[in-house]
Short mmCIF file of C-alpha atoms in Angstrom, two decimals:
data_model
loop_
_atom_site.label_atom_id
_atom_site.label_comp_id
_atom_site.label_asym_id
_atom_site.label_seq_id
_atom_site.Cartn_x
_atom_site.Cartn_y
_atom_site.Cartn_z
CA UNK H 1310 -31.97 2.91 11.55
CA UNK H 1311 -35.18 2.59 9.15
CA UNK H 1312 -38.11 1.37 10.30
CA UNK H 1313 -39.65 0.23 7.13
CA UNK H 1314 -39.43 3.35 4.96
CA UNK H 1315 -38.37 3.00 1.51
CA UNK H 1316 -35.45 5.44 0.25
CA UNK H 1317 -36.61 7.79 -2.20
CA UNK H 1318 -35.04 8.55 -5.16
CA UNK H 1319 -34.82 12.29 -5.32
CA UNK H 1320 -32.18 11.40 -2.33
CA UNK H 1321 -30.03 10.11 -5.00
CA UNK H 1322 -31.19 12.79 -7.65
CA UNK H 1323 -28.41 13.88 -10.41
CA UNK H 1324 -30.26 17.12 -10.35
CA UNK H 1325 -30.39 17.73 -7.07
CA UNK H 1326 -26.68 17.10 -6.84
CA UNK H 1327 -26.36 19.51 -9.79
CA UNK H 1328 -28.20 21.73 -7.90
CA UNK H 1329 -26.41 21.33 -4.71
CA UNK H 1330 -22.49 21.76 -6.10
CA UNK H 1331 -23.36 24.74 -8.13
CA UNK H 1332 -25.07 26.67 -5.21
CA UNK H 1333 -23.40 25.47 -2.30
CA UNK H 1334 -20.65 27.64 -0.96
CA UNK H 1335 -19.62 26.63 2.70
CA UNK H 1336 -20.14 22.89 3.82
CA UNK H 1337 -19.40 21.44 7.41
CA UNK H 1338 -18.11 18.10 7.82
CA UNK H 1339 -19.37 16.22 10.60
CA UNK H 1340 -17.10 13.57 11.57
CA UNK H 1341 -13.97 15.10 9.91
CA UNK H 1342 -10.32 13.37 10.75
CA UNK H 1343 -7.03 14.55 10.87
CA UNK H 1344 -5.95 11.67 9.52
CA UNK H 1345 -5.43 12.48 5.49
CA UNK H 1346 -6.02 8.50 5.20
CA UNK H 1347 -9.32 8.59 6.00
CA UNK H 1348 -12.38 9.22 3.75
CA UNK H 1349 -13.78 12.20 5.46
CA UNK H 1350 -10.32 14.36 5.43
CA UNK H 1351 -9.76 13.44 1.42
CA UNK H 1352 -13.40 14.52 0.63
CA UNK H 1353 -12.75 17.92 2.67
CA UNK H 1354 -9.48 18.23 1.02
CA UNK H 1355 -11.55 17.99 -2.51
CA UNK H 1356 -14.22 20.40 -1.73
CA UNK H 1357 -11.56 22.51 -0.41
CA UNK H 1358 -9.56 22.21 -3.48
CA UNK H 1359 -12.65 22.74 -5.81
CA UNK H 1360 -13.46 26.36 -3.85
CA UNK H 1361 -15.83 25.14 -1.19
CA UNK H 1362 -15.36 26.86 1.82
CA UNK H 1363 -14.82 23.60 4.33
CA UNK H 1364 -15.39 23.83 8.30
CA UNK H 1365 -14.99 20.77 10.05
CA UNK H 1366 -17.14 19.01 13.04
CA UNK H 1367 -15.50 16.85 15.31
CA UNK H 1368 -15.45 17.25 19.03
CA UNK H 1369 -11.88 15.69 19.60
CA UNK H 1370 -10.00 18.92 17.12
CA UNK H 1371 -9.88 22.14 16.81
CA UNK H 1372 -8.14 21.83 12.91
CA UNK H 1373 -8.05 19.03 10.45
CA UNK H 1374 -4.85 19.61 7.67
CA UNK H 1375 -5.73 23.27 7.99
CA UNK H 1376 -9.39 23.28 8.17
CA UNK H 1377 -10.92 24.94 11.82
CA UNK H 1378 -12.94 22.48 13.42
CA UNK H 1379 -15.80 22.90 15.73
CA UNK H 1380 -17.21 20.62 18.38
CA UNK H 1381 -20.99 20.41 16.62
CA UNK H 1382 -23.04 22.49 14.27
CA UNK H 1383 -24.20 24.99 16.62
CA UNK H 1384 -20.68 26.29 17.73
CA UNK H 1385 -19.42 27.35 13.47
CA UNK H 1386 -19.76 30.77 13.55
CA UNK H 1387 -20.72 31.48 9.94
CA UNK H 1388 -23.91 30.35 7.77
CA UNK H 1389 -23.32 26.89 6.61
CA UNK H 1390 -25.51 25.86 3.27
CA UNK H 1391 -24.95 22.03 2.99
CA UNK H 1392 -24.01 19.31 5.96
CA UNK H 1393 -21.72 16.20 5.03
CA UNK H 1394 -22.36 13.62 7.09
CA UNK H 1395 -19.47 10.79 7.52
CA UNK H 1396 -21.04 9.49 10.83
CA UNK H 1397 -22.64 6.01 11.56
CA UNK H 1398 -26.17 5.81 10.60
CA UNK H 1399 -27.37 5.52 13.81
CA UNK H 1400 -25.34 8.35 14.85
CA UNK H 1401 -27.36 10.63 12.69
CA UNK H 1402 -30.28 11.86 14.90
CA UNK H 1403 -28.34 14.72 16.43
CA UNK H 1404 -26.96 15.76 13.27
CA UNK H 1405 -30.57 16.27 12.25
CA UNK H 1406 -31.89 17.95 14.59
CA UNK H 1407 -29.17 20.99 14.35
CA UNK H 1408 -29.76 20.36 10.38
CA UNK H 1409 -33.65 21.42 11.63
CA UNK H 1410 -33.40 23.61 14.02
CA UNK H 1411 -30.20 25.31 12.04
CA UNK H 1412 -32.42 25.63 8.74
CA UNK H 1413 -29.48 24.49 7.02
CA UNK H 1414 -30.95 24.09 3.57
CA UNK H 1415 -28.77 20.62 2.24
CA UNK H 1416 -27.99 17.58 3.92
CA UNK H 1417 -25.70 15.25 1.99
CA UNK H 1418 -24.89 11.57 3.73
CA UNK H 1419 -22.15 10.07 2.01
CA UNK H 1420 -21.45 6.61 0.84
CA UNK H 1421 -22.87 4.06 3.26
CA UNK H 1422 -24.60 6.70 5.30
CA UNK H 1423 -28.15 5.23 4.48
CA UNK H 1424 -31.35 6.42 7.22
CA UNK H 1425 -34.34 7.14 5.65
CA UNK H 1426 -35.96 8.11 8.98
CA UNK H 1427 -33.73 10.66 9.55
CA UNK H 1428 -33.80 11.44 5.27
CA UNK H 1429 -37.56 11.54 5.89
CA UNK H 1430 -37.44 13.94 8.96
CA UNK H 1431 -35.24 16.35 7.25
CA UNK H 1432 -36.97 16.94 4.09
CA UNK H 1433 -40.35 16.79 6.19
CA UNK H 1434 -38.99 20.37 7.20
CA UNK H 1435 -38.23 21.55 3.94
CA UNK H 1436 -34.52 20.56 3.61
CA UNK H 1437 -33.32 18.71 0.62
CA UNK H 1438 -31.25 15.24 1.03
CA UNK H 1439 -29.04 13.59 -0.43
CA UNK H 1440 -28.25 10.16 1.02
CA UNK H 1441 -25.32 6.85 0.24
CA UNK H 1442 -23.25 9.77 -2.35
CA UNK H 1443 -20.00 10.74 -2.37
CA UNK H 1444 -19.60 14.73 -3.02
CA UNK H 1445 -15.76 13.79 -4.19
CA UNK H 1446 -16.75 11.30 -6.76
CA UNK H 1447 -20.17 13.61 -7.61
CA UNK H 1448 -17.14 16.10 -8.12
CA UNK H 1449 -15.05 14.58 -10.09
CA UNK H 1450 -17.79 12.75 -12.44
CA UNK H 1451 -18.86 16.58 -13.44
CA UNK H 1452 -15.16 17.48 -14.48
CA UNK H 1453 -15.10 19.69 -11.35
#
């Protein structure tokens, strides 16, 4: 996890979230569930609802409640703008380095997701971050 970093606060930036929900139009989920109980299927299920065009990560499925899943970044076959992350935080090295290598320009780590390495890494290569936010709530806050 960190290694003595401190988080910045442009990861938590109302701006950048502004930013981020009005440009965004496709978003991968990585660690998505077919279980509607869980936190990653209702947050798809929002952006979904709210006109985001959802594809879902997850090794184990092929669909989550309708939404195509793919076993990692690499394998969606369409341009992705924004990355949700609702993996461990020490699960998140991977993640980043498709993120990179991807030039997938938004990385949003939801609620409890908090790694300021990887936070660091990521913006280091010119991707924006957003890190320990919940797009749903974000949503919702905005009227949206």
């Amino acid at each position: 996890m960190a290694s003595g970093r401190q988080n910045n606060p442009g990861w938590t930036s109302d701006s950048l979230i502004d930013e981020i929900l009005d440009k965004v139009k496709t978003i991968a989920v990585v660690g998505i569930s077919d279980k509607a109980s869980r936190p990653s299927a209702g947050v798809a299920m929002t952006l979904l609802n709210a006109g985001y065009e959802v594809c879902g990560v997850n090794p184990k499925l092929t669909a989550a409640m309708g939404i195509n899943c793919y076993p990692d970044l690499k394998s969606i076959p369409k341009k992705i703008d924004l990355v949700d992350v609702f993996r461990r935080p020490e699960a998140i090295d991977p993640i980043v380095d498709a993120v990179i290598d991807l030039k997938i320009p938004y990385l949003w780590m939801q609620l409890g997701v908090i790694n300021p390495d990887a936070a660091h890494r990521v913006a280091d290569a010119g991707i924006k971050v957003i890190m320990d936010r919940c797009m749903a709530v974000e949503l919702s806050v905005r009227g949206r």
